[in-house]
mmCIF file of C-alpha atoms in Angstrom:
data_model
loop_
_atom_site.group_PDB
_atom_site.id
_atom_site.type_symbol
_atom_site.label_atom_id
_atom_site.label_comp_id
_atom_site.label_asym_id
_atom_site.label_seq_id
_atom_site.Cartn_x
_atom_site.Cartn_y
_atom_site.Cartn_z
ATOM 1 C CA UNK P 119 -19.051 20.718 -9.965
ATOM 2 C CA UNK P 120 -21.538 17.851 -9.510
ATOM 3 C CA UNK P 121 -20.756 14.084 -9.841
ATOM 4 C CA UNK P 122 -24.403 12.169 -10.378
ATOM 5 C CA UNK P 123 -22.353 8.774 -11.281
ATOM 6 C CA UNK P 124 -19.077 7.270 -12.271
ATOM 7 C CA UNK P 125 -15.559 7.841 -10.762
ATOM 8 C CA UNK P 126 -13.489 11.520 -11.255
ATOM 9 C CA UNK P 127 -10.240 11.425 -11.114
ATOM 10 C CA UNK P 128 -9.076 14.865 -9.256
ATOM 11 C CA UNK P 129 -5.628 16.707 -10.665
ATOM 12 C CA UNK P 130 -2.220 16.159 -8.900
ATOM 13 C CA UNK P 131 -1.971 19.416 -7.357
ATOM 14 C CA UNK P 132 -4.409 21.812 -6.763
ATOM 15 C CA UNK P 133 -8.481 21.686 -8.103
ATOM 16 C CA UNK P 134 -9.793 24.688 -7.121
ATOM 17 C CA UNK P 135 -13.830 25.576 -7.152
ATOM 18 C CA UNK P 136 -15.322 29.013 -7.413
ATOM 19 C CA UNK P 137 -18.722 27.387 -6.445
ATOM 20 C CA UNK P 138 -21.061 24.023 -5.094
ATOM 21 C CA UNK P 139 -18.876 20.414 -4.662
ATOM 22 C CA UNK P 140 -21.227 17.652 -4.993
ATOM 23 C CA UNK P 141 -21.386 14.394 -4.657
ATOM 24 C CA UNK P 142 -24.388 12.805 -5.497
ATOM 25 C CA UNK P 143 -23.754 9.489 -6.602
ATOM 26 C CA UNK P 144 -20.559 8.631 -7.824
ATOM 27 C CA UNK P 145 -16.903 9.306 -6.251
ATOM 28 C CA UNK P 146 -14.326 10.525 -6.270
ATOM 29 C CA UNK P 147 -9.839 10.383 -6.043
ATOM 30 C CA UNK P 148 -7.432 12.615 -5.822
ATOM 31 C CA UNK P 149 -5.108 11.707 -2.329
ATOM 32 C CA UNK P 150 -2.680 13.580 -4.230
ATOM 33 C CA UNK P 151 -4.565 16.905 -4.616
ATOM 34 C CA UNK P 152 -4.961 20.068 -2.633
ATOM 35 C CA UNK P 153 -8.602 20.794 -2.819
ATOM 36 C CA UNK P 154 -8.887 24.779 -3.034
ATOM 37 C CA UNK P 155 -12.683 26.335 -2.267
ATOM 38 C CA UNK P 156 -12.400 30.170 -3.191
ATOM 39 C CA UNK P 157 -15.822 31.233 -3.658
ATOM 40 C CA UNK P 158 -16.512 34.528 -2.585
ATOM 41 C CA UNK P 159 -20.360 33.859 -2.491
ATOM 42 C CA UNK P 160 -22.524 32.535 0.186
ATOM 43 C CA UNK P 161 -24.852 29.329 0.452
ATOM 44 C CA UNK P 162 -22.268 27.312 -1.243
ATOM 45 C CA UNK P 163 -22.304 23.559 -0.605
ATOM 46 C CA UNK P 164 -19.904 20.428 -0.560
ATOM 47 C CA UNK P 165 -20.960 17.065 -0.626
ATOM 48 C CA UNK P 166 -18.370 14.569 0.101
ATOM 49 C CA UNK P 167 -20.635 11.871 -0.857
ATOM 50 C CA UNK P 168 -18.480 9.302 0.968
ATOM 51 C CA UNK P 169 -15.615 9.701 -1.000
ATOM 52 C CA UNK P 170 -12.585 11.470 1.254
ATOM 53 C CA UNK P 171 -10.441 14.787 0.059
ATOM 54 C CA UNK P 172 -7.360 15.351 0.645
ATOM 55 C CA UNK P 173 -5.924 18.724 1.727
ATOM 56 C CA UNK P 174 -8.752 21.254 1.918
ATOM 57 C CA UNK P 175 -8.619 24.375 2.147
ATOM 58 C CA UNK P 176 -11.169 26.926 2.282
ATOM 59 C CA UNK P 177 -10.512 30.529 1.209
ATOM 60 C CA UNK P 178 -12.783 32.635 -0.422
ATOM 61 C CA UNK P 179 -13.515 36.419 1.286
ATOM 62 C CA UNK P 180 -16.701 36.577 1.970
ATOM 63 C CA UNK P 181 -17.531 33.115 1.092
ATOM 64 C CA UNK P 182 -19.949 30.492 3.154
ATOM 65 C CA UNK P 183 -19.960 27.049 2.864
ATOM 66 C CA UNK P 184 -22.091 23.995 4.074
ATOM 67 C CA UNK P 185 -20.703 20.434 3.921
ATOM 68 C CA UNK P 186 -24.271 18.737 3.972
ATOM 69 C CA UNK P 187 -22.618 15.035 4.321
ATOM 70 C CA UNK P 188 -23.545 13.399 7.667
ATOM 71 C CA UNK P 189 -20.030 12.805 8.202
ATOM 72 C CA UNK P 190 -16.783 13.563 5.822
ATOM 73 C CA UNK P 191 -13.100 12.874 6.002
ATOM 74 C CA UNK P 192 -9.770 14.859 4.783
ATOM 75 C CA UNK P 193 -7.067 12.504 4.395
ATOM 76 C CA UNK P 194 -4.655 15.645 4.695
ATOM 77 C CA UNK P 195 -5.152 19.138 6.462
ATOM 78 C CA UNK P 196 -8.118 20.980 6.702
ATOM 79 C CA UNK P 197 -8.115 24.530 6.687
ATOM 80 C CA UNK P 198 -10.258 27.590 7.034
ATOM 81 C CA UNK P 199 -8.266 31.112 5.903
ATOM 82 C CA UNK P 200 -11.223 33.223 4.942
ATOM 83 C CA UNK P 201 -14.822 32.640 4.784
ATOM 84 C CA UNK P 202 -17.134 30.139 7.195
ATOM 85 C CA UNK P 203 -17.783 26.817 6.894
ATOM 86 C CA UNK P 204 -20.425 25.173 8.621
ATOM 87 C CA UNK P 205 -18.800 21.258 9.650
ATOM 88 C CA UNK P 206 -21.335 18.293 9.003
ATOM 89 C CA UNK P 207 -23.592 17.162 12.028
ATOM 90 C CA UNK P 208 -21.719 14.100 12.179
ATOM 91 C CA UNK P 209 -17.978 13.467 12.405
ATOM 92 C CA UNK P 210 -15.112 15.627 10.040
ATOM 93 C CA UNK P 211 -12.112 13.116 10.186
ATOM 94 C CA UNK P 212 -8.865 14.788 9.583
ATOM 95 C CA UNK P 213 -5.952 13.237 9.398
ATOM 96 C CA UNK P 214 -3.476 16.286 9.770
ATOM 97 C CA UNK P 215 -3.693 19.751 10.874
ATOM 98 C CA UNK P 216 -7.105 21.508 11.434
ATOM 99 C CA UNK P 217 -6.306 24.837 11.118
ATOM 100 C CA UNK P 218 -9.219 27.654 11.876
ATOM 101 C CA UNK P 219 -8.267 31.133 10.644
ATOM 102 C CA UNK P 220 -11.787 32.837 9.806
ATOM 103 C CA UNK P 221 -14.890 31.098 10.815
ATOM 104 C CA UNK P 222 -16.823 27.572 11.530
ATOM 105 C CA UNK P 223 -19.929 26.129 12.772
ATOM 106 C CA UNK P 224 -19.840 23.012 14.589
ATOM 107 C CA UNK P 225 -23.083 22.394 13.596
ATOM 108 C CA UNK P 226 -23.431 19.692 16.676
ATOM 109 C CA UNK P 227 -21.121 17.805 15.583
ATOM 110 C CA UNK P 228 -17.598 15.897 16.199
ATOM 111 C CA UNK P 229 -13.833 16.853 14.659
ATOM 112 C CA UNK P 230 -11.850 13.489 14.817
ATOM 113 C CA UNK P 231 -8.014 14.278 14.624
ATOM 114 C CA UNK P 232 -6.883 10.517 13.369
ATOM 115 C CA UNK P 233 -3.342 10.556 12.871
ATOM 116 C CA UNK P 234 -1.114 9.965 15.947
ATOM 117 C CA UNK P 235 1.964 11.288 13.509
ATOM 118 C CA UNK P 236 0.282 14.680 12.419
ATOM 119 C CA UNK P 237 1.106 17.589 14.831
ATOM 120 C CA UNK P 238 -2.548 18.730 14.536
ATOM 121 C CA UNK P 239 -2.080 22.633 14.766
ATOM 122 C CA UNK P 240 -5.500 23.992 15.885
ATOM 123 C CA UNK P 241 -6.063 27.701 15.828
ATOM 124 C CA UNK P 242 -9.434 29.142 18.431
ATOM 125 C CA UNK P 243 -12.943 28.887 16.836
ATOM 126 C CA UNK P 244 -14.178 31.870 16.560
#
Protein backbone atom coordinates (compact mmCIF):
# COMPACT_ATOMS: atom_id res chain seq x y z
CA UNK A 1 0.00 0.00 0.00
CA UNK A 2 1.34 3.50 -0.77
CA UNK A 3 -0.27 6.84 0.31
CA UNK A 4 1.35 9.77 -2.15
CA UNK A 5 -1.43 12.36 -0.69
CA UNK A 6 -4.65 12.77 1.15
CA UNK A 7 -5.80 11.18 4.48
CA UNK A 8 -6.70 7.03 4.77
CA UNK A 9 -8.80 6.13 7.10
CA UNK A 10 -7.48 2.53 8.48
CA UNK A 11 -10.36 -0.30 9.45
CA UNK A 12 -11.51 -0.80 13.12
CA UNK A 13 -9.85 -3.95 13.70
CA UNK A 14 -7.26 -5.48 11.96
CA UNK A 15 -5.52 -4.13 8.28
CA UNK A 16 -3.27 -6.57 7.46
CA UNK A 17 -0.39 -6.18 4.52
CA UNK A 18 1.19 -9.00 2.61
CA UNK A 19 3.78 -6.40 1.32
CA UNK A 20 5.54 -2.46 1.38
CA UNK A 21 3.58 0.31 3.92
CA UNK A 22 4.29 3.66 2.66
CA UNK A 23 3.90 6.81 3.47
CA UNK A 24 4.95 9.23 1.17
CA UNK A 25 2.99 12.18 1.51
CA UNK A 26 -0.20 12.00 2.99
CA UNK A 27 -1.38 10.26 6.44
CA UNK A 28 -2.83 8.31 7.92
CA UNK A 29 -5.70 7.07 11.16
CA UNK A 30 -6.65 4.22 12.48
CA UNK A 31 -5.93 4.42 16.71
CA UNK A 32 -8.47 1.87 16.63
CA UNK A 33 -6.74 -0.73 14.39
CA UNK A 34 -4.35 -3.59 14.86
CA UNK A 35 -1.89 -3.17 12.11
CA UNK A 36 -0.95 -6.88 10.94
CA UNK A 37 2.48 -7.18 8.58
CA UNK A 38 2.50 -10.93 7.33
CA UNK A 39 4.69 -10.90 4.45
CA UNK A 40 6.66 -13.81 4.06
CA UNK A 41 9.14 -12.00 1.65
CA UNK A 42 12.19 -10.03 2.34
CA UNK A 43 13.21 -6.27 1.62
CA UNK A 44 9.82 -5.16 2.59
CA UNK A 45 9.45 -1.57 3.80
CA UNK A 46 7.18 0.68 6.11
CA UNK A 47 7.07 4.20 6.04
CA UNK A 48 5.30 5.79 8.83
CA UNK A 49 5.52 9.04 7.18
CA UNK A 50 4.80 10.85 10.46
CA UNK A 51 1.58 9.57 10.93
CA UNK A 52 1.55 6.99 14.21
CA UNK A 53 0.02 3.16 14.14
CA UNK A 54 -1.49 1.68 16.52
CA UNK A 55 -0.92 -1.95 17.56
CA UNK A 56 1.68 -3.49 15.25
CA UNK A 57 2.45 -6.50 14.85
CA UNK A 58 4.83 -8.14 12.69
CA UNK A 59 4.44 -11.79 11.63
CA UNK A 60 5.28 -13.12 8.50
CA UNK A 61 7.83 -16.47 8.43
CA UNK A 62 10.48 -15.64 6.71
CA UNK A 63 9.63 -12.10 6.25
CA UNK A 64 12.11 -8.84 6.61
CA UNK A 65 11.14 -5.56 7.11
CA UNK A 66 12.73 -1.98 7.15
CA UNK A 67 10.89 0.98 8.72
CA UNK A 68 12.92 3.69 6.69
CA UNK A 69 11.23 6.71 8.82
CA UNK A 70 13.86 8.60 10.89
CA UNK A 71 11.76 8.10 13.78
CA UNK A 72 8.07 6.35 14.15
CA UNK A 73 5.58 5.88 16.92
CA UNK A 74 2.94 2.95 17.90
CA UNK A 75 0.33 4.36 19.95
CA UNK A 76 -0.36 0.64 21.15
CA UNK A 77 2.02 -2.51 21.33
CA UNK A 78 4.58 -3.35 19.11
CA UNK A 79 5.37 -6.73 18.36
CA UNK A 80 7.74 -8.98 16.52
CA UNK A 81 6.40 -12.96 16.34
CA UNK A 82 8.17 -14.08 13.22
CA UNK A 83 10.33 -12.43 10.79
CA UNK A 84 13.02 -9.30 11.44
CA UNK A 85 12.49 -5.95 11.47
CA UNK A 86 15.11 -3.55 11.24
CA UNK A 87 13.87 -0.30 13.88
CA UNK A 88 14.43 3.29 12.32
CA UNK A 89 17.83 5.10 13.15
CA UNK A 90 16.00 7.44 15.17
CA UNK A 91 13.52 6.90 17.99
CA UNK A 92 10.41 3.93 17.82
CA UNK A 93 7.95 5.41 20.48
CA UNK A 94 5.73 2.81 21.92
CA UNK A 95 3.30 3.39 24.08
CA UNK A 96 2.60 -0.26 25.39
CA UNK A 97 4.31 -3.48 25.31
CA UNK A 98 7.38 -4.10 23.02
CA UNK A 99 7.38 -7.51 22.65
CA UNK A 100 10.50 -9.29 20.62
CA UNK A 101 9.77 -12.91 19.68
CA UNK A 102 11.91 -13.47 16.35
CA UNK A 103 14.31 -10.85 15.31
CA UNK A 104 15.31 -6.89 15.24
CA UNK A 105 17.94 -4.55 14.30
CA UNK A 106 18.46 -1.58 16.29
CA UNK A 107 19.79 -0.01 13.52
CA UNK A 108 21.59 2.71 16.01
CA UNK A 109 18.85 3.78 17.20
CA UNK A 110 16.50 4.53 20.42
CA UNK A 111 13.11 2.44 21.69
CA UNK A 112 11.14 5.04 23.85
CA UNK A 113 8.62 3.11 26.15
CA UNK A 114 6.13 6.33 26.81
CA UNK A 115 3.42 5.20 28.86
CA UNK A 116 3.98 5.12 32.66
CA UNK A 117 0.49 2.89 32.76
CA UNK A 118 1.61 0.16 30.14
CA UNK A 119 3.43 -2.83 31.80
CA UNK A 120 5.91 -2.80 28.87
CA UNK A 121 6.65 -6.66 28.54
CA UNK A 122 10.03 -6.89 26.73
CA UNK A 123 11.20 -10.25 25.54
CA UNK A 124 15.63 -10.55 24.79
CA UNK A 125 16.78 -9.25 21.33
CA UNK A 126 18.08 -11.72 19.68
Amino acid sequence: MTITNGTVTLPTGTATFGGDFINSGGSFTGADTTTLFNGTGAGQVVTFGGSDLATTTFDGVGGSWTITDTGATTTGSFTVSNGAVTLPPGVLAVANDFVIEDTISHNGGTIRLYDPSAGHATNPIR
